[in-house]
Tab-separated table of C-alpha atoms and ligand atoms in Angstrom:
chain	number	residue	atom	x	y	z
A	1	UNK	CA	119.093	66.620	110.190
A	2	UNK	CA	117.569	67.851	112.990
A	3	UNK	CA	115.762	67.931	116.424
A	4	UNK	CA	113.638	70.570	115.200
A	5	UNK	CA	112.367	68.792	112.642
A	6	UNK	CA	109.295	67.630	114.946
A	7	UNK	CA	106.569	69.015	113.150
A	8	UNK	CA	106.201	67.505	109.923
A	9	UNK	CA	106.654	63.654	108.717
A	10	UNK	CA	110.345	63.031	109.270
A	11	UNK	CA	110.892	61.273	105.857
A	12	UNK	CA	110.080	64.814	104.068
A	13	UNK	CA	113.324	65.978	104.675
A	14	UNK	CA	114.906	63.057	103.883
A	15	UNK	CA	117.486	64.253	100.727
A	16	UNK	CA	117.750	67.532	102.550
A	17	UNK	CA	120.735	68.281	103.219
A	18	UNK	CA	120.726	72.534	102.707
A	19	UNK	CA	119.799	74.060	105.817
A	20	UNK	CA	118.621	77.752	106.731
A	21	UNK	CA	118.393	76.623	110.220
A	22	UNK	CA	117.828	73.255	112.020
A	23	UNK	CA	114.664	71.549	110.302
A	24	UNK	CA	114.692	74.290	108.317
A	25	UNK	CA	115.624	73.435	104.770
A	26	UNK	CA	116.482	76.279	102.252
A	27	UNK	CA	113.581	76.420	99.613
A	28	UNK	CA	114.805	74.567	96.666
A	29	UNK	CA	117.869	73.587	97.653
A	30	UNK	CA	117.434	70.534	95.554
A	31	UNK	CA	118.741	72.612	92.431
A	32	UNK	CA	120.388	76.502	94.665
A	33	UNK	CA	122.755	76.678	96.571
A	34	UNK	CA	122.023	79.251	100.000
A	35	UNK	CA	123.527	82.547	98.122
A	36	UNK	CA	124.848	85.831	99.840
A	37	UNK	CA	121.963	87.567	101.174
A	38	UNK	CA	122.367	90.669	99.209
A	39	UNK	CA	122.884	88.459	96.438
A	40	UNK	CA	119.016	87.299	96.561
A	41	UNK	CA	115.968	88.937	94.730
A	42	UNK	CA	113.440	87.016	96.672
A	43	UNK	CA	113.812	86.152	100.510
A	44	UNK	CA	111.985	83.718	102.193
A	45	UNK	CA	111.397	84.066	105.439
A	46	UNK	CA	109.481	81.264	107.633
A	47	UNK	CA	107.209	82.391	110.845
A	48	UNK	CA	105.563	78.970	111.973
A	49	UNK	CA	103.392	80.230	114.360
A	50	UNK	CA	99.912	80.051	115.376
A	51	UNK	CA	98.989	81.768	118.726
A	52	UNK	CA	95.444	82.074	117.855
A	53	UNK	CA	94.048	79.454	115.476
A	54	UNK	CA	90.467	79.263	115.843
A	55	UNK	CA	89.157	75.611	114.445
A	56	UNK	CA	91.796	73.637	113.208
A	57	UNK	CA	95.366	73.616	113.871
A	58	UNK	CA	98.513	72.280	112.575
A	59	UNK	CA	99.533	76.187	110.594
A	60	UNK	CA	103.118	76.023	112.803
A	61	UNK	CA	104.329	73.213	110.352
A	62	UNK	CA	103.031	75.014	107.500
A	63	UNK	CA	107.025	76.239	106.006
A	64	UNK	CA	108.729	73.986	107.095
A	65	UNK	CA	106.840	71.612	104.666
A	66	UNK	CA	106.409	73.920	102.196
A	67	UNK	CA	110.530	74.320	102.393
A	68	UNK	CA	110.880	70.595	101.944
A	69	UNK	CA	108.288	70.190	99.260
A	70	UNK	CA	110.155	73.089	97.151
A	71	UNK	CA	112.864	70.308	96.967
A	72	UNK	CA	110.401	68.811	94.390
A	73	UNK	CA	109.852	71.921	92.454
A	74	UNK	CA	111.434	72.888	88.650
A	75	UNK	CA	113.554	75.800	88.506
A	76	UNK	CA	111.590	76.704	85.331
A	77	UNK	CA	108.327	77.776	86.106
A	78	UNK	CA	106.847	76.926	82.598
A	79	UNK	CA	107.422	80.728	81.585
A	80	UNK	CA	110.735	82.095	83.377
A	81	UNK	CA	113.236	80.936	86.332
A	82	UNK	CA	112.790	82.919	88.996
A	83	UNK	CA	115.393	81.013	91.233
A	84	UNK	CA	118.121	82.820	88.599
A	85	UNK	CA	117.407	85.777	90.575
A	86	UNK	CA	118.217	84.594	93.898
A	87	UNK	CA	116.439	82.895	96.478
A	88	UNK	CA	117.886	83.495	100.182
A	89	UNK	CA	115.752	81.672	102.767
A	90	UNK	CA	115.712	83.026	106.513
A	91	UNK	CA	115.951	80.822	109.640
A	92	UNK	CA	112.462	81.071	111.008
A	93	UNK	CA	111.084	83.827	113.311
A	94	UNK	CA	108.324	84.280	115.803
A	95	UNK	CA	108.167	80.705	116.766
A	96	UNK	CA	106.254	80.381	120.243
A	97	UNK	CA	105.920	84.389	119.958
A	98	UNK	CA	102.404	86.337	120.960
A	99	UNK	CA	101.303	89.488	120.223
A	100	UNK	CA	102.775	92.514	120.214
A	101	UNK	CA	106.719	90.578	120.699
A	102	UNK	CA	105.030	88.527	117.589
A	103	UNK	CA	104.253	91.047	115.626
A	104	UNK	CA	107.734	93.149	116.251
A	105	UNK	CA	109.651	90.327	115.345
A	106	UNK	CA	108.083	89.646	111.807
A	107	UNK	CA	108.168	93.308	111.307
A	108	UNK	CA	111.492	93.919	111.798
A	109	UNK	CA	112.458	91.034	109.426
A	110	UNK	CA	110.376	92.042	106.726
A	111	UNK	CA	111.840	95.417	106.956
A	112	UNK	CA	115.066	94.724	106.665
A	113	UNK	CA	114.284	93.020	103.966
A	114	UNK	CA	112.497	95.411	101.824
A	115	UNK	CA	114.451	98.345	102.419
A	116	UNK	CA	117.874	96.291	101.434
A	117	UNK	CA	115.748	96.622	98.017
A	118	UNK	CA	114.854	92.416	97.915
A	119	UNK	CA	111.222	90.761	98.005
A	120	UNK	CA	110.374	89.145	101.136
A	121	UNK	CA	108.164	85.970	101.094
A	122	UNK	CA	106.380	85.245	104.375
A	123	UNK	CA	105.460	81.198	104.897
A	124	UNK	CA	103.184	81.141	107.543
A	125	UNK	CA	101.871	80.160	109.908
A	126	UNK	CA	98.650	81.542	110.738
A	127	UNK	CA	97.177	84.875	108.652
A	128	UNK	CA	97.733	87.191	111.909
A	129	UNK	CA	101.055	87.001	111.208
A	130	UNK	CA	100.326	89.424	108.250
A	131	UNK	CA	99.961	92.522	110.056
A	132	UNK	CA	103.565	92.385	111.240
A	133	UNK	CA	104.716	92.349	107.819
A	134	UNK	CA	102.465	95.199	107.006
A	135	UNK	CA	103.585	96.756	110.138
A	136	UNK	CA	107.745	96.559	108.845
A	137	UNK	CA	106.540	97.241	105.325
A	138	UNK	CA	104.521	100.668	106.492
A	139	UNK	CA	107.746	101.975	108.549
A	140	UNK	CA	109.702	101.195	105.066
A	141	UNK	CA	110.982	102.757	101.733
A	142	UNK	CA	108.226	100.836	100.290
A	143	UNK	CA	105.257	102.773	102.042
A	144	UNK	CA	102.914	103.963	100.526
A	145	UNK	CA	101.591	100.951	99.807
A	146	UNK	CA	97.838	98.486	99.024
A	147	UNK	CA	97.163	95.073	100.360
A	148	UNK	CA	96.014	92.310	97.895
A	149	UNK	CA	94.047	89.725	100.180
A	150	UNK	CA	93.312	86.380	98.467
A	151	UNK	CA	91.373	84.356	101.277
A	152	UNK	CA	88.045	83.028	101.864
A	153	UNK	CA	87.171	85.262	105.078
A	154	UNK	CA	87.088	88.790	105.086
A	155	UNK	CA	88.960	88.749	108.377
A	156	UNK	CA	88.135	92.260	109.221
A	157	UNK	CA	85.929	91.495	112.658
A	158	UNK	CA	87.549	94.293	115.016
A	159	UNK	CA	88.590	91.583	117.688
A	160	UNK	CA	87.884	87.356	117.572
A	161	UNK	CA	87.204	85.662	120.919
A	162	UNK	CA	88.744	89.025	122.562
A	163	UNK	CA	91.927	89.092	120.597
A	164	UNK	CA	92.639	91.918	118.554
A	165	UNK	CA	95.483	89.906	117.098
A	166	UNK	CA	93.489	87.389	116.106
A	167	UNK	CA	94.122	85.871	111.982
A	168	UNK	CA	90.104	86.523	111.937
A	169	UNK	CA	90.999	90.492	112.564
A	170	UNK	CA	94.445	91.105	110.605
A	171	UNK	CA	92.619	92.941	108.047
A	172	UNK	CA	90.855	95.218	109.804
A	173	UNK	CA	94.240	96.102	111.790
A	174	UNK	CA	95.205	97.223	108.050
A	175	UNK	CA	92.328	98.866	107.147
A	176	UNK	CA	92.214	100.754	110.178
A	177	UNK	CA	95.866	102.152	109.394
A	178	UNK	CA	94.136	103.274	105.960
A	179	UNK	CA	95.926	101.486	103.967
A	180	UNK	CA	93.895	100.427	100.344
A	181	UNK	CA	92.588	96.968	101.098
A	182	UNK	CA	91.275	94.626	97.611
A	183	UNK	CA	90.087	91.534	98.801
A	184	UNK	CA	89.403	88.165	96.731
A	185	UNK	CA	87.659	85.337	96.926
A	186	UNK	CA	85.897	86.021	100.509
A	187	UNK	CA	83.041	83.580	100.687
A	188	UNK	CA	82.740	83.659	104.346
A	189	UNK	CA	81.557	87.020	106.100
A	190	UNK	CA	80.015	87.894	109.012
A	191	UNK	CA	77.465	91.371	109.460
A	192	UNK	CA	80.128	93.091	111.698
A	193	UNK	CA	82.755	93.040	108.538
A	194	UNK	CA	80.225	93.598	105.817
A	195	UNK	CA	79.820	97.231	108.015
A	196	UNK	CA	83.565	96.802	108.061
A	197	UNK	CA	84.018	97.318	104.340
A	198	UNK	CA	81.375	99.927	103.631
A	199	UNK	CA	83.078	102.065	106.964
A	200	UNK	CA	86.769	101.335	104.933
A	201	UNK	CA	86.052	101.417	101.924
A	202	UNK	CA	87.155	98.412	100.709
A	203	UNK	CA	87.090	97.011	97.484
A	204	UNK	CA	86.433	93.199	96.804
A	205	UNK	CA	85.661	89.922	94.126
A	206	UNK	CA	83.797	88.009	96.172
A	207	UNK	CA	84.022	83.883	95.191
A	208	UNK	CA	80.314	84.316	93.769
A	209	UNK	CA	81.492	86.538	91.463
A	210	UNK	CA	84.487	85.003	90.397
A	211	UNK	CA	84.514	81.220	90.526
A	212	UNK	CA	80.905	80.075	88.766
A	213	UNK	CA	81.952	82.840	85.902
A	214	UNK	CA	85.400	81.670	85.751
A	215	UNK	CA	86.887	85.289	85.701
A	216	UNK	CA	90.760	85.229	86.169
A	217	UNK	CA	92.008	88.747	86.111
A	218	UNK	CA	90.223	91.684	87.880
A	219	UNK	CA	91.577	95.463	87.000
A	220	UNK	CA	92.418	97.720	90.740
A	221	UNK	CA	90.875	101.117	91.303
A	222	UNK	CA	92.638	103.845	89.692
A	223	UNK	CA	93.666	105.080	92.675
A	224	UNK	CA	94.909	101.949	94.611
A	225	UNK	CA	98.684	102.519	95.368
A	226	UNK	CA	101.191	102.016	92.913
A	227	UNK	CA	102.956	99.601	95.381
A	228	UNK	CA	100.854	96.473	96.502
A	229	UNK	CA	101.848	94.030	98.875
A	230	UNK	CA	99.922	90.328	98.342
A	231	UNK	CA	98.804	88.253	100.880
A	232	UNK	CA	97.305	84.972	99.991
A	233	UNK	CA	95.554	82.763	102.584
A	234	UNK	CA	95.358	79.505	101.043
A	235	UNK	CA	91.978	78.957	102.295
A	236	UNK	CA	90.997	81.401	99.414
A	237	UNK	CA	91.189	78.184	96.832
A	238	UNK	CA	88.808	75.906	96.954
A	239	UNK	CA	89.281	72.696	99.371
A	240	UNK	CA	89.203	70.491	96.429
A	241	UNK	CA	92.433	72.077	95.314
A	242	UNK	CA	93.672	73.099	98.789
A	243	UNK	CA	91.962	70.763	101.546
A	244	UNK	CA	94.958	71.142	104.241
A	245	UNK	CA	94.403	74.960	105.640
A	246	UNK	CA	92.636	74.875	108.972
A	247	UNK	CA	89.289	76.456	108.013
A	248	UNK	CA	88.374	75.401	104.616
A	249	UNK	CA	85.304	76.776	102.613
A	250	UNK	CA	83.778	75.204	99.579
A	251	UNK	CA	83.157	77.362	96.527
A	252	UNK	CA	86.682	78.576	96.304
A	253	UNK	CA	89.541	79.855	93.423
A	254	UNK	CA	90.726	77.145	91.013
A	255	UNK	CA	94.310	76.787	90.465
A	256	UNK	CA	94.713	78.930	87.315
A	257	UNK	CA	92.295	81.317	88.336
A	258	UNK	CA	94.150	82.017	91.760
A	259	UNK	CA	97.087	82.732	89.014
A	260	UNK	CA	95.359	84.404	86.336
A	261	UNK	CA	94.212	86.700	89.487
A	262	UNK	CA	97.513	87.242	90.551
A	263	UNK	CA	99.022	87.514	87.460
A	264	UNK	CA	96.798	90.383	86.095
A	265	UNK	CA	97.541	92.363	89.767
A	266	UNK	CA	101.543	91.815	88.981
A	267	UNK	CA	101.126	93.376	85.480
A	268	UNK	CA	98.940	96.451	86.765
A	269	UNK	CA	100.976	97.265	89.881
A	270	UNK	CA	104.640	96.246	91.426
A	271	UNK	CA	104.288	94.126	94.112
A	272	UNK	CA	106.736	94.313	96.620
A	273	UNK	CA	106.180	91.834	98.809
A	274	UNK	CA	103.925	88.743	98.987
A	275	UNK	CA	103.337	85.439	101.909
A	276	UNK	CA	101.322	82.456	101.248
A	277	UNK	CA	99.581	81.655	104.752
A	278	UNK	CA	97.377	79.320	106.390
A	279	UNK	CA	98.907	76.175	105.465
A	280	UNK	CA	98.417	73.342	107.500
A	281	UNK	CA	100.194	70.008	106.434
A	282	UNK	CA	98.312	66.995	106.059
A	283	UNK	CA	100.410	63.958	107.311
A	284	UNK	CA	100.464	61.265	103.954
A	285	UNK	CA	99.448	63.770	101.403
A	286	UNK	CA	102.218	65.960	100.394
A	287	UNK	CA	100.459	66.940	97.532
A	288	UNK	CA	99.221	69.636	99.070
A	289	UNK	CA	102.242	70.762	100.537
A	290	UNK	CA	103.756	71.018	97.186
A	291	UNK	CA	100.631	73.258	96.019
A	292	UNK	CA	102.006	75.670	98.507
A	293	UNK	CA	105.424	75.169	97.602
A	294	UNK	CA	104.206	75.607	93.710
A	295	UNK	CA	101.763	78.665	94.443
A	296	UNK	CA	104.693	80.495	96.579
A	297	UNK	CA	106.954	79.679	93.085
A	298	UNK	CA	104.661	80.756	90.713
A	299	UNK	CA	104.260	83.808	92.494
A	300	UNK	CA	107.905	84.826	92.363
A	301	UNK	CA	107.707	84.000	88.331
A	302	UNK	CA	105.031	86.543	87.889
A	303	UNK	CA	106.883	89.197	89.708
A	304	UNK	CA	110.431	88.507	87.529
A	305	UNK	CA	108.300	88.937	84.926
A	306	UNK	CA	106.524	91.632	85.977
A	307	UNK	CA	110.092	93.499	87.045
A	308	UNK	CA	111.258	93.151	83.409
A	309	UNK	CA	108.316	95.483	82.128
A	310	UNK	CA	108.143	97.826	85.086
A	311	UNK	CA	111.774	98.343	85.896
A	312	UNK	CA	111.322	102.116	85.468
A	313	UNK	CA	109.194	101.878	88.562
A	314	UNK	CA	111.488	102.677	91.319
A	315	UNK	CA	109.036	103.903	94.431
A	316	UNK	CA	106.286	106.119	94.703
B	1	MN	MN1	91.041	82.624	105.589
């Protein structure tokens, strides 16, 4: 065990003993061993980083308690086992990073991963952390591609407290690349990114429309890409599910419906890529942290199930 292992209560990784780097552990290792990398369907790469958190903090030690708290999940989901595909988890990148050097980094992992032909799943770490990925993913094989945004901001304000980078601005950094945004859940909004969505035409569920009638599955445009990369804040569930995220917003997604949601976008498209973000470990109730864990696993499930229908799907 490990001197890096400063950020989360030490006793969480006690039973570790499966490491992708130092207080790092590899996700699940409970029940996997670490396989070959080109071995692994899914690839899970940690970027504990928050350069520009704007209320509260604490998104750095978001994987590596997620990694630890995997140690509790089943290898069966309840439906599949997505671990029998392969589950290869990176040593962490982008720590103490800013910016552009940020943003390069994650990029260039996520690309690599993608166009080796695996699924790479980002633990962040703070949300601006997405438009690296999209960044590697748009230089890819896998380009053309939509974003999926499950989150309760819009986050598409063209700059926050003068930072372009900024987690409240990573959408609009995609939108402005014109790349097909869907975004669900948003309860929180400001003016400047209503404009944004009517200038970039982007389409959304709003939590008012989906949590008080309890819809679970929403159909995409006909035209949104046939590839879709997710990205779920984990602010986009509701506090009461999902308290430890460092600006929470009542009125959020209920478990199954945040499932349902993304279920119903794995059967319509093939999504090549996902990252659960935002989480922000709460000493004392790791709970929570295994809702991440769970969410990121459940995920995965969806898309080995989704790959068994769509396998004719190669790219675009
Ligand atoms: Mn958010």
């Amino acid at each position: 065990m490990s001197s890096d292992a400063i950020n989360i209560d030490p006793h969480l990784l006690d039973g570790c003993d499966q490491w992708a780097a130092n207080g790092y552990p590899v996700f699940l290792g409970s029940e996997l061993t670490q396989p070959d990398r080109a071995d692994a369907r899914f690839h899970v790469l940690p970027v504990p980083n928050e350069s520009t958190v704007s209320y509260g903090g604490g998104t750095a030690a978001g994987p590596q308690a997620i990694l630890a708290a995997s140690w509790q999940l089943e290898t069966w989901d309840g439906q599949s086992d997505p671990a029998s595909l392969g589950i290869y988890t990176h040593a962490p990148v982008g720590a103490g990073q800013q910016g552009a050097a940020l943003m390069t980094a994650v990029a260039e992992a996520t690309g690599e991963i993608v166009n080796a032909g695996q699924i790479p799943v980002i633990l962040g770490g703070e949300h601006s952390i997405t438009a690296g990925v999209i960044d590697g993913l748009s230089r890819s094989d896998s380009a053309p591609f939509g974003v999926v945004q499950i989150d309760a901001h819009a986050d598409l304000r063209e700059a926050y407290e003068g930072n372009r980078y900024s987690h409240a601005s990573v959408m609009r950094r995609i939108v402005e690349q014109q790349i097909p945004l869907m975004q669900l859940g948003v309860r929180a909004l400001c003016q400047e990114e209503v404009r944004a969505r009517a200038e970039f035409g982007v389409h959304y569920h709003d939590a008012h429309e989906l949590v008080p009638a309890g819809i679970s599955q929403i159909e995409l445009p006909p035209d949104f890409p046939e590839h879709v990369y997710l990205t779920i804040d984990v602010d986009g569930l509701d506090p009461a599910v999902m308290p430890a995220t460092g600006t929470p917003v009542p009125g959020g997604l209920g478990w199954y419906q945040t499932l349902g949601l993304v279920e119903s976008i794995s059967k319509q498209r093939r999504i090549i890529g996902f990252d659960v973000m935002e989480f922000a470990p709460i000493a004392g109730f790791h709970a929570y942290s295994f809702t991440a864990a769970l969410l990121a696993y459940k995920v995965m499930g969806f898309l080995q199930r989704a790959e068994g229908k769509t396998s004719a799907i190669t790219s675009a």
